[in-house]
XYZ file of C-alpha atoms in Angstrom:
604
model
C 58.439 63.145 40.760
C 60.672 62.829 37.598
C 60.068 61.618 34.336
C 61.399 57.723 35.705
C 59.352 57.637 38.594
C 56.423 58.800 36.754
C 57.369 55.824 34.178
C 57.331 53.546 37.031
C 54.225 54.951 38.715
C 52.170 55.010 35.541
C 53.500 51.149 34.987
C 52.531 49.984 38.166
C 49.065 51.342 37.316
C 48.194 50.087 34.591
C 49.519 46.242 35.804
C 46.894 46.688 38.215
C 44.210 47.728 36.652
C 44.958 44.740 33.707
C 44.569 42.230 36.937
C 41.038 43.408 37.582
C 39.848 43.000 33.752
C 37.821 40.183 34.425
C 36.020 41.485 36.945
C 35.670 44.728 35.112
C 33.951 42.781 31.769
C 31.409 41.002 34.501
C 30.455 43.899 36.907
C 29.856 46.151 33.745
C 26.128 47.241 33.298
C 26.502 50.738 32.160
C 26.325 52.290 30.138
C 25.055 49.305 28.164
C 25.222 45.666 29.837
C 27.324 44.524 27.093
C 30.510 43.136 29.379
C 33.168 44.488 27.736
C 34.598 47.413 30.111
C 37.785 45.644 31.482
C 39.115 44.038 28.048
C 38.343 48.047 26.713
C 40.554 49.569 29.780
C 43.009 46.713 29.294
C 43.501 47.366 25.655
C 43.792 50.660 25.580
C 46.318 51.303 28.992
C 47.958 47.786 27.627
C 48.813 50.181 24.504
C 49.927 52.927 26.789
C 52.162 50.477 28.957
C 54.128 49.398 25.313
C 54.743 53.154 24.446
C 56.625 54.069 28.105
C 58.473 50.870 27.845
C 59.981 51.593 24.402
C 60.351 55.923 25.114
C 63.683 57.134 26.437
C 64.604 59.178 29.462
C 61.922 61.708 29.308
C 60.818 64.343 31.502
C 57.450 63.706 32.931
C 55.341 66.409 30.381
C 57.804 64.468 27.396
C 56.623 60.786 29.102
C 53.051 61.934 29.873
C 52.409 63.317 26.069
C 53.992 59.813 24.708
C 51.348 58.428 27.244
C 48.319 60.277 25.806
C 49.256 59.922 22.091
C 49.367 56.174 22.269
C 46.136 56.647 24.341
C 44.089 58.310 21.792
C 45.462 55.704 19.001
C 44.800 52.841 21.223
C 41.188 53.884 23.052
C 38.550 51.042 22.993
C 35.105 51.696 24.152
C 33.609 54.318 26.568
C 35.923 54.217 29.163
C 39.167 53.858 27.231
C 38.208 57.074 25.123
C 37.642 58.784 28.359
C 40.941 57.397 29.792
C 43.154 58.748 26.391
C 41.100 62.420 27.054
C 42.458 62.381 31.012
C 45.685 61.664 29.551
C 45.432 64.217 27.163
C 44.575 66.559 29.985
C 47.452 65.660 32.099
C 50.105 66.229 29.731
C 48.319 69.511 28.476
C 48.467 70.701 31.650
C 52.167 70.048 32.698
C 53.693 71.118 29.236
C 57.228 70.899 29.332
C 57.514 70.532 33.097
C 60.723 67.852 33.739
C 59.456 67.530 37.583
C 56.111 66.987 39.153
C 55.689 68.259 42.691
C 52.386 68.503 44.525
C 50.683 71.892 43.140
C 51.836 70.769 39.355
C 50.280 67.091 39.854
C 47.033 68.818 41.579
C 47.008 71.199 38.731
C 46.829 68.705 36.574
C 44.444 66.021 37.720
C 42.410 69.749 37.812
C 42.950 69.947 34.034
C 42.396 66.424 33.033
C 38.956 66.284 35.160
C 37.972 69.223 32.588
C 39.452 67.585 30.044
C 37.301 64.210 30.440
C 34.080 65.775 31.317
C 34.618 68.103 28.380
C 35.070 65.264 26.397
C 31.566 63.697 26.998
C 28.183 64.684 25.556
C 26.295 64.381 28.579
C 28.441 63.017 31.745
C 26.646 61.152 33.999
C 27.304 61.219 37.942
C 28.296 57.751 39.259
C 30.978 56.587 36.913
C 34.975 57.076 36.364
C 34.161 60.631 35.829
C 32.968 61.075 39.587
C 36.312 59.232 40.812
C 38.339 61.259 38.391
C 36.794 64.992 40.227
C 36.891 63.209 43.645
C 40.765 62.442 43.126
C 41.524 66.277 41.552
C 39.759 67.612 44.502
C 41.566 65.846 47.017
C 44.769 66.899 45.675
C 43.644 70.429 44.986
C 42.653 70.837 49.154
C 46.090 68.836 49.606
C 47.976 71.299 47.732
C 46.269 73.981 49.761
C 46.798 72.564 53.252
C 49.716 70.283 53.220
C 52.121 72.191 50.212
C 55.617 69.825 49.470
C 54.064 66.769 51.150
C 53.509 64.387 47.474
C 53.581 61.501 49.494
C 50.825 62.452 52.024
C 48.613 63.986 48.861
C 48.883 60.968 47.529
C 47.587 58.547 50.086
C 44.871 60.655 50.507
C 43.674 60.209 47.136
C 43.063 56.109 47.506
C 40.519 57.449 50.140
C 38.812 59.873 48.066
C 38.394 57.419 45.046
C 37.500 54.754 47.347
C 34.547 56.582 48.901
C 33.718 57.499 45.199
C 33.782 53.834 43.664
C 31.411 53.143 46.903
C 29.031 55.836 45.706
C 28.850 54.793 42.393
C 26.563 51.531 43.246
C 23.542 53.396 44.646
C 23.693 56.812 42.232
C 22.942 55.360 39.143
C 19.308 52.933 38.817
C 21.160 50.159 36.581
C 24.325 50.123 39.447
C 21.804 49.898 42.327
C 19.621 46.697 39.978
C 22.464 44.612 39.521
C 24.251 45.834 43.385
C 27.379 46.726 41.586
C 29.772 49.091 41.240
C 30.424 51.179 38.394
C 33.330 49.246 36.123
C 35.246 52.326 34.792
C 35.418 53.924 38.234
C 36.236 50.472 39.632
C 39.115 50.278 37.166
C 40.030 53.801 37.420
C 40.879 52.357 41.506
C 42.558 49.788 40.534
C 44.938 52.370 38.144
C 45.387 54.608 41.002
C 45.965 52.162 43.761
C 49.060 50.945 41.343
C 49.643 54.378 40.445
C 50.338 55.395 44.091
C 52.272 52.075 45.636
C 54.597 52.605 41.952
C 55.510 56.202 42.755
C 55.636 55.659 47.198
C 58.004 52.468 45.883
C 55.742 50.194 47.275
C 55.235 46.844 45.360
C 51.545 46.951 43.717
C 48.911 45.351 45.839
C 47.231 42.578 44.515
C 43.958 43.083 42.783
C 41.532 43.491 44.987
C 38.683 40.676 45.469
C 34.817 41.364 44.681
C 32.547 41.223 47.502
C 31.563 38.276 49.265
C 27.839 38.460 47.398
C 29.690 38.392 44.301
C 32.906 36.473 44.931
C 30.748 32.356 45.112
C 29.853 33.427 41.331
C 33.307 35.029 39.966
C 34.598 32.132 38.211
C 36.393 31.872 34.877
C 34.082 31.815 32.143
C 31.487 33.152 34.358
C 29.442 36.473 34.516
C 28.913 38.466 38.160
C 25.608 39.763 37.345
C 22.443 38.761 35.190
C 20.894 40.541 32.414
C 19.794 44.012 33.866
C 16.425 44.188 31.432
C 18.471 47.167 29.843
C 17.148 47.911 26.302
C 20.208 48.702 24.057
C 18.485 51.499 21.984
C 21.642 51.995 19.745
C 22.856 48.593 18.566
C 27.079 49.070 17.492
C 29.897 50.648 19.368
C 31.639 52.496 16.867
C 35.088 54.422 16.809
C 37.261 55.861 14.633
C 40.065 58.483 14.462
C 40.266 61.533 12.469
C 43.459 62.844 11.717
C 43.790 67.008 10.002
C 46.108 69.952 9.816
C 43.537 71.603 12.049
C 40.414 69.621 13.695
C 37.315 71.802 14.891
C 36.167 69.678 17.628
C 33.016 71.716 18.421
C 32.122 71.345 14.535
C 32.223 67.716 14.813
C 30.330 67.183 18.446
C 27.800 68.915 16.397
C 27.465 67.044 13.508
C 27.766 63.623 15.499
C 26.097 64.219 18.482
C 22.930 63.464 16.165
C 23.818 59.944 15.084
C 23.797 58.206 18.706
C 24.348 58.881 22.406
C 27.615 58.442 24.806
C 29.763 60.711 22.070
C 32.745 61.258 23.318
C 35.819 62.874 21.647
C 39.485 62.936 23.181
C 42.502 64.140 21.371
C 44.003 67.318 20.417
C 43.684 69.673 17.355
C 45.081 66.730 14.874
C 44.073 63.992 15.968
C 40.791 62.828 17.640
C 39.650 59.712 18.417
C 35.722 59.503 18.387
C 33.463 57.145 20.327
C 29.702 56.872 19.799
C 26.593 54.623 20.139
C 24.548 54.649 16.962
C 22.712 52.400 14.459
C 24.727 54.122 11.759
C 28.393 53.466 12.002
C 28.777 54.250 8.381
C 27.086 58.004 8.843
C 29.589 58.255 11.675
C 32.655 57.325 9.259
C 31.105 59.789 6.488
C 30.955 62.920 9.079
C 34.310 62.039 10.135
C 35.453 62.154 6.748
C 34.600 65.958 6.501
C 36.885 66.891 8.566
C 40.504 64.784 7.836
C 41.543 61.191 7.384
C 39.429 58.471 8.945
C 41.322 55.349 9.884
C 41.009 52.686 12.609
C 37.382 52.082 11.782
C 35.707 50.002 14.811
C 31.896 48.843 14.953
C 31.215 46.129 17.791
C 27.891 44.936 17.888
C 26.721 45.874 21.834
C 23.145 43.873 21.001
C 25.406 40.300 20.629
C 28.068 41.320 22.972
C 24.819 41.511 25.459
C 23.561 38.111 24.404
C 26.659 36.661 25.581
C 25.342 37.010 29.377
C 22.604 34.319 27.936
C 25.076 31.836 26.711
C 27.741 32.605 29.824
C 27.015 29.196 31.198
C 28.320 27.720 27.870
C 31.565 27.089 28.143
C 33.261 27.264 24.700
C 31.675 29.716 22.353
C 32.074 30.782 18.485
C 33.208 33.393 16.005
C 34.016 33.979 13.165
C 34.692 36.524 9.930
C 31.456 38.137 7.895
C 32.728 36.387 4.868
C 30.634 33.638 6.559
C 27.473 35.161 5.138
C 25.972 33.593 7.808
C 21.861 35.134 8.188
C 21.756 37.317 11.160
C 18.898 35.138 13.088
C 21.208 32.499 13.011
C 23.922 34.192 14.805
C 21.797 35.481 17.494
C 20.078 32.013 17.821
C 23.135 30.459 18.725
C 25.404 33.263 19.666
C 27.902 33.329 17.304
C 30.190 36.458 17.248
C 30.982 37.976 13.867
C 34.035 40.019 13.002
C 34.013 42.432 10.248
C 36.590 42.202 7.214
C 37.165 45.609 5.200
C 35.917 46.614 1.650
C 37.981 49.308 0.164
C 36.876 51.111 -2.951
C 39.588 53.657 -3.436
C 40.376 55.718 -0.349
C 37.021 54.960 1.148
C 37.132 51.424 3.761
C 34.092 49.804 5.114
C 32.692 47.233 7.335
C 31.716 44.293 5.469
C 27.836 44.153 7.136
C 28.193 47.230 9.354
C 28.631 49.805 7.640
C 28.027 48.604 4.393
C 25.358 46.004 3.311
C 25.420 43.523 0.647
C 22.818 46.227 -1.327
C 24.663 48.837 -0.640
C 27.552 46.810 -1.754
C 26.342 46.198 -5.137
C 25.108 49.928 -5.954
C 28.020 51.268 -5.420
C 29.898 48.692 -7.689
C 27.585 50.111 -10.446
C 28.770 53.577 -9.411
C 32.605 53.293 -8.855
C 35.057 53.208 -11.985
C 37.777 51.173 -8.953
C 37.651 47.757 -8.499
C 37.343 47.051 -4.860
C 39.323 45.194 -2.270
C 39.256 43.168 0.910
C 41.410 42.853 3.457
C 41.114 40.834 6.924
C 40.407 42.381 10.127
C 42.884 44.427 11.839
C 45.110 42.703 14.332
C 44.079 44.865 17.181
C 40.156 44.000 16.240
C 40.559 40.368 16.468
C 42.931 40.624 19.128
C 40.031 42.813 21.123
C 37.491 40.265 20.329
C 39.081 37.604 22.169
C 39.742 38.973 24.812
C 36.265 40.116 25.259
C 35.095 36.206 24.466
C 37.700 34.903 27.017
C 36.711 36.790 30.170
C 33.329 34.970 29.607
C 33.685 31.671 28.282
C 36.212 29.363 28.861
C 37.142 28.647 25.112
C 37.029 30.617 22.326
C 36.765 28.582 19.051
C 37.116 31.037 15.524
C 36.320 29.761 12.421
C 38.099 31.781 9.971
C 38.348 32.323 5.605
C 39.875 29.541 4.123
C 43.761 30.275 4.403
C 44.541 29.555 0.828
C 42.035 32.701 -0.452
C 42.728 34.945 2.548
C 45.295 36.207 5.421
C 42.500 35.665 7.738
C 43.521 32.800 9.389
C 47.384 34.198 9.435
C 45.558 37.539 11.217
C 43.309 34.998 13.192
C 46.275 32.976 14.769
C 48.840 36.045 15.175
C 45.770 37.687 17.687
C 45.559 34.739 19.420
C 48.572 34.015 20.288
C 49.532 37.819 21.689
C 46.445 37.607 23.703
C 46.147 36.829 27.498
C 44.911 33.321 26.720
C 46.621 31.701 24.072
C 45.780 28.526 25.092
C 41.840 29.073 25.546
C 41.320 30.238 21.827
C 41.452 27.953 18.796
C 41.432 29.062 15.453
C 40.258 26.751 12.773
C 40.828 26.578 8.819
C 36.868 26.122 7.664
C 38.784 25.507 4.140
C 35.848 27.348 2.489
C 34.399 30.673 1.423
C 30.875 32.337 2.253
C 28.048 29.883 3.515
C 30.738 27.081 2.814
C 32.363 28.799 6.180
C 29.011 29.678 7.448
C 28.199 25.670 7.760
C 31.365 25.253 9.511
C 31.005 28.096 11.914
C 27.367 26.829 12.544
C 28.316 23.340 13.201
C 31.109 24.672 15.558
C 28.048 26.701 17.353
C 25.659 23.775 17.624
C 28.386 21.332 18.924
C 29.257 24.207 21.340
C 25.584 24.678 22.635
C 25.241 20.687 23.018
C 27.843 21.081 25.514
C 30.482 18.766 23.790
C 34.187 18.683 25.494
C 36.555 21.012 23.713
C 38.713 18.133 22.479
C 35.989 16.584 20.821
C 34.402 19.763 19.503
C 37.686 20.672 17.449
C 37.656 17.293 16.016
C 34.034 17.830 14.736
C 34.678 20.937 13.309
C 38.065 20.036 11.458
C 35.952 16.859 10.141
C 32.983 19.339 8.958
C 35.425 21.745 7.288
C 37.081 19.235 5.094
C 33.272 17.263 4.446
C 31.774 21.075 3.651
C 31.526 21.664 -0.257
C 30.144 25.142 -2.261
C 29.900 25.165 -6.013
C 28.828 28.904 -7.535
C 27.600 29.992 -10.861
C 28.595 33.650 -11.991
C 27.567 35.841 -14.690
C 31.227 36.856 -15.666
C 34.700 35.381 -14.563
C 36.812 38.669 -14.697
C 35.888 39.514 -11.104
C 37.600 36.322 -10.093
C 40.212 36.974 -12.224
C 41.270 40.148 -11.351
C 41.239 39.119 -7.930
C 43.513 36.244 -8.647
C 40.940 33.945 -7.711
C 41.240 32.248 -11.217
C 43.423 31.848 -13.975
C 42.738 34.762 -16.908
C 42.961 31.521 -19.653
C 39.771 29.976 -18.242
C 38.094 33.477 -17.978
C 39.163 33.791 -21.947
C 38.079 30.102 -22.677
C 34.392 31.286 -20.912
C 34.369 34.247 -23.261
C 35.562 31.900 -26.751
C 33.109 29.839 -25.640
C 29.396 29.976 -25.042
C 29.597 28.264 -21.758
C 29.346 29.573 -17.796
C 31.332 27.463 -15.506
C 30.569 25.840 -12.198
C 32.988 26.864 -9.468
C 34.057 24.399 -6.832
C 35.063 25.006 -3.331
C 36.097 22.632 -0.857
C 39.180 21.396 1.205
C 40.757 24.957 0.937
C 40.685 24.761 -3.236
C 38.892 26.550 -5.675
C 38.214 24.894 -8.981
C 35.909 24.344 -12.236
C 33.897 21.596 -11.936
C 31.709 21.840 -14.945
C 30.192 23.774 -17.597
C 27.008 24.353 -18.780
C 25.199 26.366 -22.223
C 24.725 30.116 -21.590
C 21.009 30.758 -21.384
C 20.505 27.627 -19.228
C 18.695 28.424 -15.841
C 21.811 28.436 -13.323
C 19.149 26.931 -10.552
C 19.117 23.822 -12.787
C 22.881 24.058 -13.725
C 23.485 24.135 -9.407
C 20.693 21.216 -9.263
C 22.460 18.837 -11.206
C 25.853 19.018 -9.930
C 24.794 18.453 -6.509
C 22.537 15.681 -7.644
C 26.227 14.007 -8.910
C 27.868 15.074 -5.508
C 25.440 13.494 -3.126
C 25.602 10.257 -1.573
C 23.223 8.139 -1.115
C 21.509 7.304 2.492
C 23.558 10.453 3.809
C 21.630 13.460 5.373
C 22.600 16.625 3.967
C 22.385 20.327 5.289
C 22.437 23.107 3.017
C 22.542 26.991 2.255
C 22.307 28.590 -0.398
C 23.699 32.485 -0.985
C 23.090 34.766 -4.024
C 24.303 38.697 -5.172
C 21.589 40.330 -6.486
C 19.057 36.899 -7.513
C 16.599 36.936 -4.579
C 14.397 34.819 -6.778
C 16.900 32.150 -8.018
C 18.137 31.600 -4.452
C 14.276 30.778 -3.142
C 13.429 28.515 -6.176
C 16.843 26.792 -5.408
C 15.960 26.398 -1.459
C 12.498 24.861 -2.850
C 13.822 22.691 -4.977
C 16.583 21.427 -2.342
C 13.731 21.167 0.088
C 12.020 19.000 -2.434
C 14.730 17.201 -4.092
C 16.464 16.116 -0.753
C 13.596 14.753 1.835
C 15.237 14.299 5.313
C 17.293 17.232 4.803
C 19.216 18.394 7.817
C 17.521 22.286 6.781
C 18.281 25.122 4.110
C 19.082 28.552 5.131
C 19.054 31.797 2.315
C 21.609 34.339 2.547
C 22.714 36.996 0.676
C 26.262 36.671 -1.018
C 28.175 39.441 1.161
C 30.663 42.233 -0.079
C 33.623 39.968 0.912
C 33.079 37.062 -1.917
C 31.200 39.455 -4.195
C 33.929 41.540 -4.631
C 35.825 38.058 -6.123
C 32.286 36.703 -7.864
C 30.548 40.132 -9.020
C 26.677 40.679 -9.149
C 24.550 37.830 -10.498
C 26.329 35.235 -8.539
C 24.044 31.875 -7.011
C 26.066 29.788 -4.617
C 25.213 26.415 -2.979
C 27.009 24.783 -0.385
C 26.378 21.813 1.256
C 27.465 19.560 4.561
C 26.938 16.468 5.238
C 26.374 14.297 8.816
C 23.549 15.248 11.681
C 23.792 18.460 13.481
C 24.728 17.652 17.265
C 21.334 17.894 19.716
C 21.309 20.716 21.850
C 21.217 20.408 25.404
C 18.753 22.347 27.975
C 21.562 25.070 28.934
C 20.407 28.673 29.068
């Protein structure tokens, strides 16, 4: 086998394992029922597939190291680190090699079944891993018995990992609940199956259908199996790569293996791409950092991505960007999906909410001499999101930043549109900031959960973004400034002056729309521009979001309570890192929407 028909064989692999995602994301219970297996695999041998295509006439150890690199830069989740460390194995193993024949492809499927199970912090019998040994063995005994016959080898090898995928549902308890098999082994079939009819020159089978017990519920938008009463001990998915002259792996399974469980590490002495479960992505980041440069920062929230078995009968659902400083209850009430943006102060990047808090936000601003940054969510973030949301619902509706203060919305529409369902995911302009976007993206939820027609749910939401208003008070306009949020002539007409201005926000611009006498209570300041804003007879909803004035923000919910009777509701948030690093500490923001929120229906 040469370095083409490896290319081809690889290829065919990997197109059919992406044909079985679906299934993957709804047969996946372990190790966490969180559904996300298959878009993981995809993602990460979808990354692999762009680096053979764009390589030149290699040599198989040449294509097979291009393979693993992209791999370990690529790897989502569990089973996609695992994948990039049998990679890493495999082109360890052959080197330099230019040909494969039968003992060099036995030796190293031998290698790269070390490799993975070295790689984990406590493998578990039942899962890819099992198929991984049972397809090294077989080629190890084939190699022994039947030397020079690839073809033969190979065929046996569909049998092995057959018999293992079959295994799989009756070793582990949480397989035998739900009376499924094991998703990573499953896809780890599908790869193989392709792998074998690409290097035989066979065309790739079609992706095998589920079993009859599960094929009357695989529909689109539809989950195989129910909730499995797992308890998800540690809550976010985190994963980040480390990058040094000289990496001591053992070092760093030490120091992380503390912070969560299902550690695994693949890579090679400079780069290593880490994988835990933990409550503490940001402790993860921070060991990392000891030991190089920490990029591709990745915490997805397992506890939500869970909750989405709840709401799988739904059939559009939300998300949107944590500059929606949307309250957490909220979100898990109604199932909306929340995508980190990035705080940078210096060389040190965050995620807004996950690994940094709006507290822990404003202590370090007293701390650092830099003035920090946001950016939007990485492509391949967003991108991984919706494919995740896809393979259970059958649209995907994203409420992003206002476009005018962010590249959110660019970031938002370029994922979309490079994913495998362009035409299931909308992304909408909430024209707003903070809770001004929150409304919108909890409007876009209720509508959602009252089971209105797509159609007639965008319309709604478009009609609540451009009806949704904020107006903000802050303690000092050079944070807005600086950010180029303002102009620097009204931040030196604030200072000439002994005035604080009222900030506007609505239909995607960002304004003064009054003043008021420094030493005036900003509650009462807020109070009366709304009072001038309202409209008579309509019903109003409101929130209300502050940095660092927990006792402003309740007298202002009171008083809204009081002030507006037949109020729609008032929710209290705290001001995240993503509009505080534009507003500064001290900041009290209202927003407000008007119309009914849509009744929900009875669906679970």
């Amino acid at each position: 086998m040469d370095g083409e028909l490896l290319r081809r064989a690889l290829r065919a692999g990997i197109a059919q394992m992406l044909g079985q995602t679906d299934l993957l994301n709804r047969i996946n219970v372990f190790p966490v029922p969180d559904g996300d297996t298959g878009t993981n695999m995809a993602l990460t041998l979808g990354a692999v597939d762009q680096a053979l295509v764009a390589a030149p006439a290699e040599g198989a150890g040449e294509l097979l190291a291009t393979a693993a690199d992209a791999a370990i830069d690529a790897a989502r989740g569990n089973s996609g680190a695992i994948l990039a460390e049998f990679l890493q194995g495999l082109a360890d193993a052959v080197g330099e090699r230019r040909e494969l024949d039968l003992a060099a492809l036995a030796d190293a499927f031998t290698n790269a079944d070390r490799y993975a199970r070295g790689a984990l912090d406590a493998p578990q019998e039942g899962t890819i891993i099992s198929v991984i040994s049972a397809v090294a063995g077989r080629l190890s005994q084939a190699s022994r018995e039947q030397p020079g016959d690839l073809p033969a080898a190979l065929e046996l090898t569909l049998t092995a990992a057959g018999e293992a995928v079959a295994t799989t549902r009756n070793t582990l308890p949480a397989l035998r609940r739900a009376g499924v098999e094991d998703a990573g082994a499953r896809g780890f079939l599908s790869f193989l199956e392709g792998f074998v009819a690409g290097a035989l020159g066979r065309a790739v089978p079609e992706a095998q259908l589920p079993s009859p017990a599960m094929a009357a519920r695989d529909e689109p938008g539809h989950i195989v199996v129910e909730a499995t009463g797992q308890s998800i001990e540690f809550r976010f998915c985190t994963e980040c790569i480390v990058a040094g002259p000289t990496i001591d792996r053992r070092r760093l399974h030490d120091e992380l293996g503390t912070l969560g469980t299902s550690l695994v590490l693949a890579g090679n002495r400079r780069k290593v791409r880490i994988h835990i479960h933990t409550n503490d992505p940001g402790a993860v980041f921070a060991a990392a950092g000891r030991f190089g440069t920490v990029a591709g920062e990745k915490a997805d929230d397992m506890r939500r991505q869970a909750q989405t078995r709840s709401h799988a009968g739904q059939a559009i659902t939300v998300v949107t960007d944590s500059g929606a400083d949307l309250p957490e209850e909220l979100c898990e009430e109604l199932g909306i999906h929340m995508i980190p943006l990035r705080i940078h102060f210096a060389d040190r990047t965050f995620l807004d909410k996950v690994s940094l808090t709006s507290g822990d936000f404003l202590r370090e601003l007293d701390s650092s001499p830099v003035q920090p940054r946001t950016s939007q969510p990485a492509p391949g973030d967003l991108r991984r999101v919706y494919e995740y949301l896809v393979s259970h619902h059958e649209h995907v509706v994203a409420i992003s930043l206002d476009r005018q203060v962010s590249g959110t919305w660019q970031a938002s529409q370029t994922a979309a549109r490079r994913s495998s369902a362009p035409h299931r995911i909308t992304v909408i302009d909430s024209r707003n900031a903070s809770i001004g976007q929150g409304l919108v993206a909890l409007h876009a939820a209720e509508c959602a959960r009252s089971g209105m027609p797509v159609a007639e749910l965008l319309d709604s939401v478009r009609g609540a973004a451009a009806a949704t208003r904020s107006f903000a008070v802050v303690a000092d306009l050079a944070w807005a400034a600086r950010g180029g949020r303002l102009p620097e002539s009204l931040r030196w007409l604030t200072r000439a002056l002994p005035v604080r201005p009222v900030l506007h926000m609505g239909q995607g611009a960002v304004g003064v729309s009054g003043v008021f006498l420094r030493g005036r209570d900003p509650v009462a300041a807020l109070l009366a521009r709304l009072t001038a804003t309202l409209a008579a007879g309509e019903r109003y909803r409101f929130a209300v979001a502050h940095a660092g004035l927990p006792d402003a923000a309740a007298r202002l919910a009171a008083a809204l309570h009081e002030r507006v009777p037949g109020n729609a509701g008032v929710f209290v948030s705290e001001l995240g890192a993503a509009a505080s690093v534009h507003s500064g500490p001290e900041t009290l923001v209202v927003a407000l929407q008007p119309g009914k929120p849509p009744a929900a229906t009875s669906q679970s």
